[in-house]
Coordinates of C-alpha atoms and ligand atoms in Angstrom, one line a residue:
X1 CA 103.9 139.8 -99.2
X2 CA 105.4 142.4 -97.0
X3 CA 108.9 140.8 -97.8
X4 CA 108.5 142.3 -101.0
X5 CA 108.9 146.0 -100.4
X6 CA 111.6 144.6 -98.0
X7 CA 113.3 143.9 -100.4
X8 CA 113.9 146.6 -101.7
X9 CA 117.7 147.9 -101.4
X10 CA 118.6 151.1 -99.6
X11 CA 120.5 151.8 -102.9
X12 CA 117.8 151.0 -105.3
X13 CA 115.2 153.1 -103.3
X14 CA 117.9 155.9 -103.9
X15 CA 118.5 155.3 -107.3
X16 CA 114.7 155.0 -107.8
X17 CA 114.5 158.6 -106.1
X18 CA 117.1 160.1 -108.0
X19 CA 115.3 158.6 -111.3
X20 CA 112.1 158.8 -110.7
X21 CA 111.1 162.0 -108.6
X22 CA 107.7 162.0 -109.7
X23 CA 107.1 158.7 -108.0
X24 CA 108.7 159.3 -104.6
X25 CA 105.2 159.8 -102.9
X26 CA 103.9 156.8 -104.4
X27 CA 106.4 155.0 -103.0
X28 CA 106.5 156.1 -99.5
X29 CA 103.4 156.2 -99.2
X30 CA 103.2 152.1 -100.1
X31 CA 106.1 151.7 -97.9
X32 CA 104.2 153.8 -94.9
X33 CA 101.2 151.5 -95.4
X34 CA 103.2 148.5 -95.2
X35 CA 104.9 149.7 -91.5
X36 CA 101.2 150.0 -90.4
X37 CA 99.8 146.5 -91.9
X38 CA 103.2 144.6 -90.7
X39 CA 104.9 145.9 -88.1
X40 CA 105.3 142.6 -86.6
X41 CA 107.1 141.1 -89.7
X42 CA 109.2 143.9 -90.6
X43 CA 110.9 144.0 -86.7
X44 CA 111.2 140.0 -87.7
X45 CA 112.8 141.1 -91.0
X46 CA 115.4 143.0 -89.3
X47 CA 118.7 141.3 -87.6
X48 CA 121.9 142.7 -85.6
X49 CA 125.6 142.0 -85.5
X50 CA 128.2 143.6 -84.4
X51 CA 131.4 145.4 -86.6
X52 CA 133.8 147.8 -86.4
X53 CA 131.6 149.9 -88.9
X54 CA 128.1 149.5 -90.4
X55 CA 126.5 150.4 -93.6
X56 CA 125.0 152.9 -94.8
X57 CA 123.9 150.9 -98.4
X58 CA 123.0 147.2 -98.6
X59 CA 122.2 144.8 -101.8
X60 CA 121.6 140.8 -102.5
X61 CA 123.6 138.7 -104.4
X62 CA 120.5 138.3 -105.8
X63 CA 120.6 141.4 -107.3
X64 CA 123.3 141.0 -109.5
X65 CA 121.7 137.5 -111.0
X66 CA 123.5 135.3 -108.3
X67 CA 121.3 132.1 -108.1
X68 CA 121.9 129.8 -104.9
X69 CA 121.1 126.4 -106.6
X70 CA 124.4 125.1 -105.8
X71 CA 125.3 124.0 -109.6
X72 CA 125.2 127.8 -110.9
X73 CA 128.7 129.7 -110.9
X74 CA 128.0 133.2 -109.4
X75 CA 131.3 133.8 -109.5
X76 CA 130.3 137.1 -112.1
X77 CA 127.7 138.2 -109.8
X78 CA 129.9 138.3 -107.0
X79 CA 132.3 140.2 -108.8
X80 CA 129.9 142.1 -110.4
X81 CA 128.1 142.6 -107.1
X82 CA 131.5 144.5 -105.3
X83 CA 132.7 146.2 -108.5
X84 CA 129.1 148.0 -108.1
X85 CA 129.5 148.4 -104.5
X86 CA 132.6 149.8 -104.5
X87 CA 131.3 153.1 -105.8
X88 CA 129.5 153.5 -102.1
X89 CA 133.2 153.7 -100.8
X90 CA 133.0 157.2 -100.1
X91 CA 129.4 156.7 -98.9
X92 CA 129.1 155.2 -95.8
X93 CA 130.1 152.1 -97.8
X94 CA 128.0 148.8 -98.9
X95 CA 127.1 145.5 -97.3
X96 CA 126.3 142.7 -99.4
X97 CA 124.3 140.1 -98.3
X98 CA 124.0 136.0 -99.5
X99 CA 120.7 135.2 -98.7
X100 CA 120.2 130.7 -98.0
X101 CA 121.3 128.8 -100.6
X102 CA 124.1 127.2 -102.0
X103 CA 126.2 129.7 -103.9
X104 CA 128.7 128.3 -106.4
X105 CA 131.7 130.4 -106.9
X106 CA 135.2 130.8 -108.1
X107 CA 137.8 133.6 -106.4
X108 CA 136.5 137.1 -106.1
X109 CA 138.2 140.1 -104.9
X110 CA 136.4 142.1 -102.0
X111 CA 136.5 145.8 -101.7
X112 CA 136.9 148.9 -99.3
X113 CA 134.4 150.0 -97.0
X114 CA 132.9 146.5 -97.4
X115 CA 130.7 143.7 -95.8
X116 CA 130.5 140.8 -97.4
X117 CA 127.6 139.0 -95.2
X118 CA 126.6 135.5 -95.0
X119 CA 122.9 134.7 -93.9
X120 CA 123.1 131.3 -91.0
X121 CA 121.6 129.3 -94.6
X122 CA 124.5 130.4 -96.7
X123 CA 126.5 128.1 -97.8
X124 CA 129.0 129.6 -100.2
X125 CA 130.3 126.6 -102.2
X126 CA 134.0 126.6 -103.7
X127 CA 133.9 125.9 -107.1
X128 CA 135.9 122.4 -108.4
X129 CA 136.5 124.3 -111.7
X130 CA 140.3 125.0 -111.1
X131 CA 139.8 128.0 -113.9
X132 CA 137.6 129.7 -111.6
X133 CA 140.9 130.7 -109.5
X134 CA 143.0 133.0 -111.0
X135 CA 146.8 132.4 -111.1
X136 CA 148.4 135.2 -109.0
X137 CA 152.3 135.8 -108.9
X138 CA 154.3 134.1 -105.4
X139 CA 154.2 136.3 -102.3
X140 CA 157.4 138.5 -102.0
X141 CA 158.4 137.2 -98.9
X142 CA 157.7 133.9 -100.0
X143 CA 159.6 133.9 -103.0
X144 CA 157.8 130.7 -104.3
X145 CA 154.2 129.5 -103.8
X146 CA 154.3 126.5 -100.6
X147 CA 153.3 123.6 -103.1
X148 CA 155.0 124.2 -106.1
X149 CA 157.8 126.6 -107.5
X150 CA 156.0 129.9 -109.1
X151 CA 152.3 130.8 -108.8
X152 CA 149.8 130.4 -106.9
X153 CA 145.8 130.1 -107.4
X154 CA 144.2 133.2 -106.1
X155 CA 142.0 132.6 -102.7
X156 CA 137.8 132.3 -102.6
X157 CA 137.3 135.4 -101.0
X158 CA 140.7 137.5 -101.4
X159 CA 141.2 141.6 -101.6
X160 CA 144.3 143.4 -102.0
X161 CA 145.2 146.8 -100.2
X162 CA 142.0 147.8 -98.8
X163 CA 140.7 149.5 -96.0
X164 CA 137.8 148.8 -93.8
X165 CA 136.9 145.7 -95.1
X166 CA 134.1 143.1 -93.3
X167 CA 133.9 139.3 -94.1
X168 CA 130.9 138.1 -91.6
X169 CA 127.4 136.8 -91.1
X170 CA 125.2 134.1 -89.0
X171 CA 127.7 131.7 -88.8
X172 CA 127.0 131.1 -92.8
X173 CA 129.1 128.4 -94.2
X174 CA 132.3 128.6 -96.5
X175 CA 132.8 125.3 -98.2
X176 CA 135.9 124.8 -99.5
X177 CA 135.1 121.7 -101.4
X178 CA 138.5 120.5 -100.5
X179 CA 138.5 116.7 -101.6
X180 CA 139.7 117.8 -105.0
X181 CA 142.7 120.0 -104.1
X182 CA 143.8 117.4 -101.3
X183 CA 144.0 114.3 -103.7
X184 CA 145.9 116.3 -106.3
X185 CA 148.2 117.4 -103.9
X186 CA 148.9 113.8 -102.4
X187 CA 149.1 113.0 -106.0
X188 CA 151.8 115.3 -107.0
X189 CA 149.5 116.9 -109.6
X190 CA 149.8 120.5 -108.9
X191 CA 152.0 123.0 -110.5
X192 CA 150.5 125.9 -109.0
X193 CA 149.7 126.5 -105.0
X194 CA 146.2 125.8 -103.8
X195 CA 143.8 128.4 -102.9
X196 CA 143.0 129.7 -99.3
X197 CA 139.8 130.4 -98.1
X198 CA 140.3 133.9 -96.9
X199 CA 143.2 135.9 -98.2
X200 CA 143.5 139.8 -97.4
X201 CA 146.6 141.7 -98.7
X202 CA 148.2 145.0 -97.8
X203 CA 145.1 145.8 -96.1
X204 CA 144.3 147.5 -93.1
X205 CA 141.2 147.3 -90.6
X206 CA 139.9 143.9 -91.5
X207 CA 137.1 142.2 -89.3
X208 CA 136.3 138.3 -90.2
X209 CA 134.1 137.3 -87.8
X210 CA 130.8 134.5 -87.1
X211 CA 131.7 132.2 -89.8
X212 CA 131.6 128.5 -90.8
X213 CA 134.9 127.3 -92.9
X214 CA 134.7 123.6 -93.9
X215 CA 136.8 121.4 -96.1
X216 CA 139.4 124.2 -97.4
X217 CA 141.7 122.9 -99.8
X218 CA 144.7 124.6 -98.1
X219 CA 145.2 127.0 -95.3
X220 CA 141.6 128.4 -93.9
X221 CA 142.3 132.6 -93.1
X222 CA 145.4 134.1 -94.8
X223 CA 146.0 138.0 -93.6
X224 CA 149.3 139.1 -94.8
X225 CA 150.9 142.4 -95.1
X226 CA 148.0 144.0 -93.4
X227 CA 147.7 145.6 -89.8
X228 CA 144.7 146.0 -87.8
X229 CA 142.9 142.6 -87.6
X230 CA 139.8 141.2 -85.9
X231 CA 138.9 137.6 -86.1
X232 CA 136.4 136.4 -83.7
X233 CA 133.8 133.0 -83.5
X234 CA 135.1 131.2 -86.2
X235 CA 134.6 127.8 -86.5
X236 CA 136.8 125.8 -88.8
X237 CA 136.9 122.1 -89.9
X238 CA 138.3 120.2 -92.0
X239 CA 139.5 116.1 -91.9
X240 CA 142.1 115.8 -88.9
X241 CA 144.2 113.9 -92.1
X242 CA 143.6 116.8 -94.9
X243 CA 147.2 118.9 -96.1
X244 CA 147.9 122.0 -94.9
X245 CA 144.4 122.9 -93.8
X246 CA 145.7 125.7 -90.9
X247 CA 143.3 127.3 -89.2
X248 CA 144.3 131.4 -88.8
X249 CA 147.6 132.2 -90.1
X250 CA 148.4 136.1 -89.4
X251 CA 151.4 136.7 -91.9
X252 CA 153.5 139.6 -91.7
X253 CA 150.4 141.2 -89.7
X254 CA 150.4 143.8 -87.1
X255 CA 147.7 144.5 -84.5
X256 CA 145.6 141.0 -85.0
X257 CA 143.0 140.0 -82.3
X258 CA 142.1 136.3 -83.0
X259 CA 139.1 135.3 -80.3
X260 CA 136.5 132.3 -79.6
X261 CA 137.3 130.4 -82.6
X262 CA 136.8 126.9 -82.6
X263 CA 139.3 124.7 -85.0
X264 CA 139.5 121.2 -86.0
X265 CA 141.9 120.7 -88.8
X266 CA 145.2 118.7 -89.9
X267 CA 147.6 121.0 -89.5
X268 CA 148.5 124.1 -87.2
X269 CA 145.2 125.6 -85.7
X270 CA 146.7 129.2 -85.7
X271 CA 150.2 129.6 -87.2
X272 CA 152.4 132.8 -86.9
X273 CA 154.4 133.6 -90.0
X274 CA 156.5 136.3 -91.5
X275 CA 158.1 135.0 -94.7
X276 CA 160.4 132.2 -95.9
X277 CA 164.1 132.0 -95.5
X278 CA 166.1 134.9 -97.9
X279 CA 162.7 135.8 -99.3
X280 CA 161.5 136.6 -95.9
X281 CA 164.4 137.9 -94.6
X282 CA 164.7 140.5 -97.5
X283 CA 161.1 141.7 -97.4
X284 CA 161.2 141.8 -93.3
X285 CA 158.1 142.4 -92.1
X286 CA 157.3 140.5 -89.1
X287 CA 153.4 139.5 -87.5
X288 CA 153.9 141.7 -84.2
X289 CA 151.0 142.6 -81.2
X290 CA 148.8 139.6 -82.0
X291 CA 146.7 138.2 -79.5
X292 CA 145.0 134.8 -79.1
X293 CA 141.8 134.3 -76.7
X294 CA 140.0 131.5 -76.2
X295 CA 140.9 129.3 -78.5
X296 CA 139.5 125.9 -78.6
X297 CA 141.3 123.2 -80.9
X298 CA 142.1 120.4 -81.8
X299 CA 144.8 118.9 -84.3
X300 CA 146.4 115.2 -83.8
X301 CA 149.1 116.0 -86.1
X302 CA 150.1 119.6 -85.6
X303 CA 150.4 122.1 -83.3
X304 CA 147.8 124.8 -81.2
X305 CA 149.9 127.7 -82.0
X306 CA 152.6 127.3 -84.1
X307 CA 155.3 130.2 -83.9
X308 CA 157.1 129.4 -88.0
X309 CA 157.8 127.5 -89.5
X310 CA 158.1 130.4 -91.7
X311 CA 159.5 133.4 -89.6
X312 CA 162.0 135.4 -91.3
X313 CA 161.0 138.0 -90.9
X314 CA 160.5 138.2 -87.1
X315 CA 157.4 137.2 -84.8
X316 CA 157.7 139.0 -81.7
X317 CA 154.6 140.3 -78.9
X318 CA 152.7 137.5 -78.6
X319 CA 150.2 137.5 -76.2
X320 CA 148.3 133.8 -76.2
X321 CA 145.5 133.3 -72.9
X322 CA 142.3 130.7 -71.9
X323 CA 143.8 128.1 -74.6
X324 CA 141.7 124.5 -74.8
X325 CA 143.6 121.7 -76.4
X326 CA 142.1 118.4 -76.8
X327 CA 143.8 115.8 -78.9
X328 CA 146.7 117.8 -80.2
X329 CA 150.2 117.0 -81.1
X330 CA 151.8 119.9 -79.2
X331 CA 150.6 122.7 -77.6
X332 CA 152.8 125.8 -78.6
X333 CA 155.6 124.9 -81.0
X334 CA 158.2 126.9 -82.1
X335 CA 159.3 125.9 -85.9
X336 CA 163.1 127.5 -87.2
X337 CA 166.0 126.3 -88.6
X338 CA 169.6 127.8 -89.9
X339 CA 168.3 129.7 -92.9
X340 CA 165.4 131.0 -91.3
X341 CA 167.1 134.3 -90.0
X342 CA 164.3 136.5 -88.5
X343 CA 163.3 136.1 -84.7
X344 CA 160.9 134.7 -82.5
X345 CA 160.7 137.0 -79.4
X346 CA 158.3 137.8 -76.5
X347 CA 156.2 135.3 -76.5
X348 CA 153.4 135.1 -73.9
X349 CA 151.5 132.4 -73.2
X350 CA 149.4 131.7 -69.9
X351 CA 146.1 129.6 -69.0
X352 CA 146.1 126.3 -71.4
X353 CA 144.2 123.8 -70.4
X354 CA 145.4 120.0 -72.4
X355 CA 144.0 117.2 -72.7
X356 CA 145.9 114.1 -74.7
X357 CA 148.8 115.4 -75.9
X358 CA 151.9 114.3 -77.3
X359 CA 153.9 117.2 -76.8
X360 CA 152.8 119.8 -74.0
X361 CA 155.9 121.8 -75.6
X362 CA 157.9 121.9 -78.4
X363 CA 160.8 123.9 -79.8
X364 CA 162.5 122.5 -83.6
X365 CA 165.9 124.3 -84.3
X366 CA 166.3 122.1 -87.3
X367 CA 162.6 122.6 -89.2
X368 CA 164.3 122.8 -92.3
X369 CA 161.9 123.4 -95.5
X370 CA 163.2 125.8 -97.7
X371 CA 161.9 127.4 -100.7
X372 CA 165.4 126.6 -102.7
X373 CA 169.2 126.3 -102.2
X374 CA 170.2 129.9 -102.5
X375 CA 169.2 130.2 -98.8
X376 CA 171.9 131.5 -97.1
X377 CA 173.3 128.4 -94.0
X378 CA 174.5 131.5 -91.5
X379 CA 171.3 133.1 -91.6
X380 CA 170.4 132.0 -88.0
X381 CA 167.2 132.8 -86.1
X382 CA 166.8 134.9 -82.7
X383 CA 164.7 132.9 -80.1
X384 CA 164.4 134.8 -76.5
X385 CA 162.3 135.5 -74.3
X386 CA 159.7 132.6 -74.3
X387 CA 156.7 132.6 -71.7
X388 CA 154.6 130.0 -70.5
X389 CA 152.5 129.6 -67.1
X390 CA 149.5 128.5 -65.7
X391 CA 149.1 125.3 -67.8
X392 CA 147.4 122.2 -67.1
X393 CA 147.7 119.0 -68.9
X394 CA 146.9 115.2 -69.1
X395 CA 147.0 112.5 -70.4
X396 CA 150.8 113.6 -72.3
X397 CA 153.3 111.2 -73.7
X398 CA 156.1 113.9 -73.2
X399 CA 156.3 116.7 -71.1
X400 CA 158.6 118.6 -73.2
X401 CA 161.1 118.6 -76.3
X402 CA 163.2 121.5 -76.4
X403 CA 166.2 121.5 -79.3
X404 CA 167.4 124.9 -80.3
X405 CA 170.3 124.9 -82.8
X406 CA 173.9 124.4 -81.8
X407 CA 175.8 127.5 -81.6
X408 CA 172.8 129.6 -81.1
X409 CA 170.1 128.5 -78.1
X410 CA 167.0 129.7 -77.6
X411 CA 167.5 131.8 -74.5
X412 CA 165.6 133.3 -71.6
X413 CA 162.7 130.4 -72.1
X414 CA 160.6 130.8 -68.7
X415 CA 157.9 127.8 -67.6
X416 CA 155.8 128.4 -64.2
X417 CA 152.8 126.6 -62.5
X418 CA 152.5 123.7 -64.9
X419 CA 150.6 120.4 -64.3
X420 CA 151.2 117.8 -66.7
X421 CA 149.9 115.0 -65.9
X422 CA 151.4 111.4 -68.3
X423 CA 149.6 109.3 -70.3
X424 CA 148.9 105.4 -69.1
X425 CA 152.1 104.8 -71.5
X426 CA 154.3 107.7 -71.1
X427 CA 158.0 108.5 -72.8
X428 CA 160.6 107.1 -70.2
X429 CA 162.4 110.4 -70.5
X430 CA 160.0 113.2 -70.0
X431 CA 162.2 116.4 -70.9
X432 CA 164.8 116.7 -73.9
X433 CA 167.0 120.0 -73.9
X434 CA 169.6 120.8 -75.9
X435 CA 170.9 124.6 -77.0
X436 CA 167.9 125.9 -74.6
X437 CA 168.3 127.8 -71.7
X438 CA 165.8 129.6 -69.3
X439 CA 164.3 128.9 -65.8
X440 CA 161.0 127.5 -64.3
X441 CA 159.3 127.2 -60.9
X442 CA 156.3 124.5 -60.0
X443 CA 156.2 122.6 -63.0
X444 CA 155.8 118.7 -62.5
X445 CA 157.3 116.5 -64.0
X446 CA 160.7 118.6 -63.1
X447 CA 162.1 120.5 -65.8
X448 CA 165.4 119.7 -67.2
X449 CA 168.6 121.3 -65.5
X450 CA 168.8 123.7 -68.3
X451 CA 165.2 125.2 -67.5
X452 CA 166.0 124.2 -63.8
X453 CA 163.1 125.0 -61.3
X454 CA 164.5 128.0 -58.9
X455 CA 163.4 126.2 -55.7
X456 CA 159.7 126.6 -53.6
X457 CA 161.7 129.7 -51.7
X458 CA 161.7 131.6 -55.1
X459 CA 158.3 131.3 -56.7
X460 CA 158.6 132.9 -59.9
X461 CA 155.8 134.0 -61.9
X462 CA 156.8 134.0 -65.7
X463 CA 155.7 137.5 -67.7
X464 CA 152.2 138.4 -69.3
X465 CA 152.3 141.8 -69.6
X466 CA 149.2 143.8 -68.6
X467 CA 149.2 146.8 -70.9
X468 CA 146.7 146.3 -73.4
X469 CA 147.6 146.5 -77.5
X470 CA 145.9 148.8 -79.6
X471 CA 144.1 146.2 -81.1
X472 CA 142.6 145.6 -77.3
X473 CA 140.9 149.5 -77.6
X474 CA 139.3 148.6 -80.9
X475 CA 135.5 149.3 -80.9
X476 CA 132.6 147.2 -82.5
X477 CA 129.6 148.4 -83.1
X478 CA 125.7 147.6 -83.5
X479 CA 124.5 147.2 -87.1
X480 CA 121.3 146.2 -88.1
X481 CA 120.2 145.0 -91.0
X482 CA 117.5 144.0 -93.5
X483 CA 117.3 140.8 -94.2
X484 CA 116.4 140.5 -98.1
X485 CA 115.1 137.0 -99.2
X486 CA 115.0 136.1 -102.6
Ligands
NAG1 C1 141.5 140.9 -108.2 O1 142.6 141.7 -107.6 C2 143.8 141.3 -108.2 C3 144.9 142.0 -107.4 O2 144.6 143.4 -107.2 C4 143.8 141.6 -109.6 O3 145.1 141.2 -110.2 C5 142.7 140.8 -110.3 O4 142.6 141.2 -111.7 C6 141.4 141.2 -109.7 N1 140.3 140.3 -110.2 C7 139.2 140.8 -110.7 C8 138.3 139.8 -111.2 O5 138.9 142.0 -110.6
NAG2 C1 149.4 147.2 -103.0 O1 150.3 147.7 -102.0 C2 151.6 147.2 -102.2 C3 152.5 147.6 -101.0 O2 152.3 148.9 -100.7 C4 152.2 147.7 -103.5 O3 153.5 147.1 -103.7 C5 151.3 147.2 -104.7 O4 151.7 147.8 -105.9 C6 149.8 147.7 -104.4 N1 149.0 147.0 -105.4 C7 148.0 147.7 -106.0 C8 147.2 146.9 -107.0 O5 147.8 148.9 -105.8
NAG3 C1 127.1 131.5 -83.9 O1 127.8 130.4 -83.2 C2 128.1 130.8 -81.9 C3 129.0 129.7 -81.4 O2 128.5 128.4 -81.6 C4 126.8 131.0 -81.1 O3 127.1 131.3 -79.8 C5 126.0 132.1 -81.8 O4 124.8 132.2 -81.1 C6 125.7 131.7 -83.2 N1 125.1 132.9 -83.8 C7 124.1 132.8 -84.7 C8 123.5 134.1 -85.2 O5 123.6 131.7 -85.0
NAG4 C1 148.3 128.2 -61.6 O1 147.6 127.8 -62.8 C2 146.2 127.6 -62.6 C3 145.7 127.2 -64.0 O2 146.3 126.1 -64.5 C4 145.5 128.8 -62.1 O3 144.2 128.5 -61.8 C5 146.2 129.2 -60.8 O4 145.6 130.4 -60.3 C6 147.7 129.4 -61.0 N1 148.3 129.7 -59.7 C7 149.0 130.8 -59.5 C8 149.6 130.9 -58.1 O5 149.0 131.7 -60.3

């Protein structure tokens, strides 16, 4: 019973205020009564989490008619639910919350000054009505959506040039539903790009943090455009065999802070991209200052951290520490090609620990993939100044399988105090170079002559720089909040 007055919304009570002066002592005088009789529950009623800015007005789903029977599409209330919010922009801004349940929904756009909060129950369910996701024009540096020429369905949760926005929660569940997407896909039945989880646009101060992502039909988190990212204790999974389920892919991003997530998916756990051949390279924006903590993952087909494939428009300052792999293809894998144009440069990676491995590294000069034939052959790629060290591994089939592309190698490619340790049936050959050049010092099994190891009398310790990024100085805060249930 004391739930109830809960309940109310810091909005409504307002509203009811500005409506309805006569009543105010009525009301707080019920409300006051309630603190005495229930103390206890109300504390109860209350819970914390941390962002990079709280609330000053909070509402339910429920509020806006959502109902969490898992067959009901709230995709209107949802949308309903922010357009109303929005006006709190200027306000101290608006969380809303998604009380237990299973909440239906197409795509709906987010906006600024935002929280969109998922209680530990929530389950927000991806709806398998394909009309439910909008068709959205091909990014510009994409020039064409990744699984058919043309559009693309508009993401679940998606916003577009925003500021301050918060996607978060009790470790609440996104289900992507993905089964459908995936079998049309293998099918060849799509003529539009499936939808991502999470996509932000042209935003800047974004915060996705404490959430479940299952089963998306396509790549899980999608920033692109935007600067100033925070993604922390994620935990993604999807079938270890399902298309193109990435984990985090930070696209033309700058400032991104990607820490304890947890990813078990069939593709790339985190993928670096700027854009796609010509597109890319026209629109040049590259993902720069990102940072990768403690990321635990594990992908049998695919890579830990994939630098590309698509990268024209540059990836450079990447700073990648306390890395788990268990059961992964490779562990950091550099995708190009001629066409690609763009860069890959100062990349810093240190403290990976790997267990069954194919690949420890991996470096593809000839990825190929590209959105048409009016890419452009001489368009090639800039890879320098590569940094690995402190790396354990076992149980690897190949140490290492470095090809950069004739006529332009991938230079200045430094690998110190590695242990890899060879599966019961390793590769007879345990380092391929070619078009790669760099050094390397205590790394078992030795190195090839073009990364040669500089001898015990000149330990070298390859770079990680020390300076923090801006995105290290970013604050989060306190909030609390009311927990509403329906
Ligand atoms: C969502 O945002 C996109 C891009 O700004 C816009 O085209 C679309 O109409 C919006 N959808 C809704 C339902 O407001
Ligand atoms: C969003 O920002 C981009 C880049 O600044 C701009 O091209 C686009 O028109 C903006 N979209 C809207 C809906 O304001
Ligand atoms: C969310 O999950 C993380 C990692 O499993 C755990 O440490 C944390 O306590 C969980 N938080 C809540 C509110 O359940
Ligand atoms: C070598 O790497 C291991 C982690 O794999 C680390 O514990 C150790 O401190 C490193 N040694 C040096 C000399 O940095």
């Amino acid at each position: 019973m004391h739930v109830k007055a809960s309940s109310l919304t810091i909005f409504k009570v307002r509203k009811m205020v500005g409506m309805l002066c006569g009543m105010i002592i009525v009301l707080v005088g019920i409300m006051n009564t309630r603190e005495v009789e229930g103390r206890k529950s109300r504390i109860s009623n209350y819970g914390e989490y941390s962002a990079i800015n709280c609330r000053a007005h909070t509402a339910s789903i429920t509020d806006f008619g959502g109902v969490g029977d898992g067959t009901t599409s709230n995709t209107k209330p949802f949308q309903t639910a922010v357009d109303h919010l929005s006006q709190y922009g200027s306000d101290g801004g608006a969380m809303l919350l998604v009380p237990p349940g299973k909440w239906l929904t197409g795509s709906f756009n987010l906006t600024s000054h935002f929280t969109l909060f998922l209680h530990k129950d929530a389950v927000l369910l991806a709806s398998q009505d394909m009309n439910e996701f909008p068709l959205i024009p091909p990014l510009p540096s994409y020039g064409r959506g990744r699984d058919a020429p043309g559009g693309r369905y508009a993401s679940l949760i998606t916003g577009s040039n925003l500021t301050d926005v918060i996607i978060t929660g009790e470790n609440g569940t996104i289900d992507g539903q993905g089964e459908m997407w995936w079998q049309k896909f293998h099918h060849g039945q799509l003529k539009h790009t499936r939808p991502y989880l999470i996509e932000l646009m042209y935003s800047d101060s974004i915060q996705i943090s404490h959430l479940t992502l299952i089963n998306s039909p396509s790549w899980n988190i999608h920033p692109i455009y935007s600067s100033n990212i925070l993604i922390q204790g994620i935990t993604i999974s999807a079938p270890v065999n399902s298309p193109n389920t990435d984990g985090i892919n930070p696209d033309s991003c700058t400032n991104t802070r990607i820490e304890d997530c947890y990813i078990v998916s069939g593709d790339d756990c985190v993928a670096v991209k700027s854009g796609w051949d010509e597109y890319g390279i026209s629109y040049g924006m590259p993902t720069k200052q990102l940072v990768i903590r403690r990321l635990t993952c594990i992908s049998p087909t695919s890579a830990v951290i994939a630098l590309g494939s698509e990268m024209s428009g540059g990836i450079q300052d990447v700073r990648a520490e306390d890395i788990t792999a268990i059961n992964s293809e490779s562990g950091v894998r550099i995708k190009t090609g001629a066409g690609r144009g763009g860069y890959v440069k100062d990349i810093y990676v240190k403290g990976f620990t790997m267990h069954t491995m194919k690949w420890a590294f991996w470096m593809t000069g000839n990825y190929g993939s590209h959105p048409d034939d009016k890419y452009d052959p001489n368009a090639l790629p800039t890879i320098k100044n590569i940094n690995y060290r402190d790396m354990v591994a076992d149980d690897v089939k190949m140490a290492a399988r470095l090809e950069g592309i004739s006529g332009d190698p991938f230079t200045e490619i430094c690998i110190s105090n590695v242990t890899i340790s060879l599966a019961a049936k390793p590769k007879k050959i345990q380092w391929t170079c070619t078009d790669v050049a760099g050094i390397s010092s205590g790394v078992t099994p030795k190195p090839c002559d073009a990364i040669a190891d500089q001898g015990p009398y000149n330990n070298i310790e390859c770079e990680f720089p020390t300076d923090p990024l801006p995105i290290d100085d970013i604050q989060v805060q306190t909030c609390s909040y009311q927990r509403m249930y329906p």
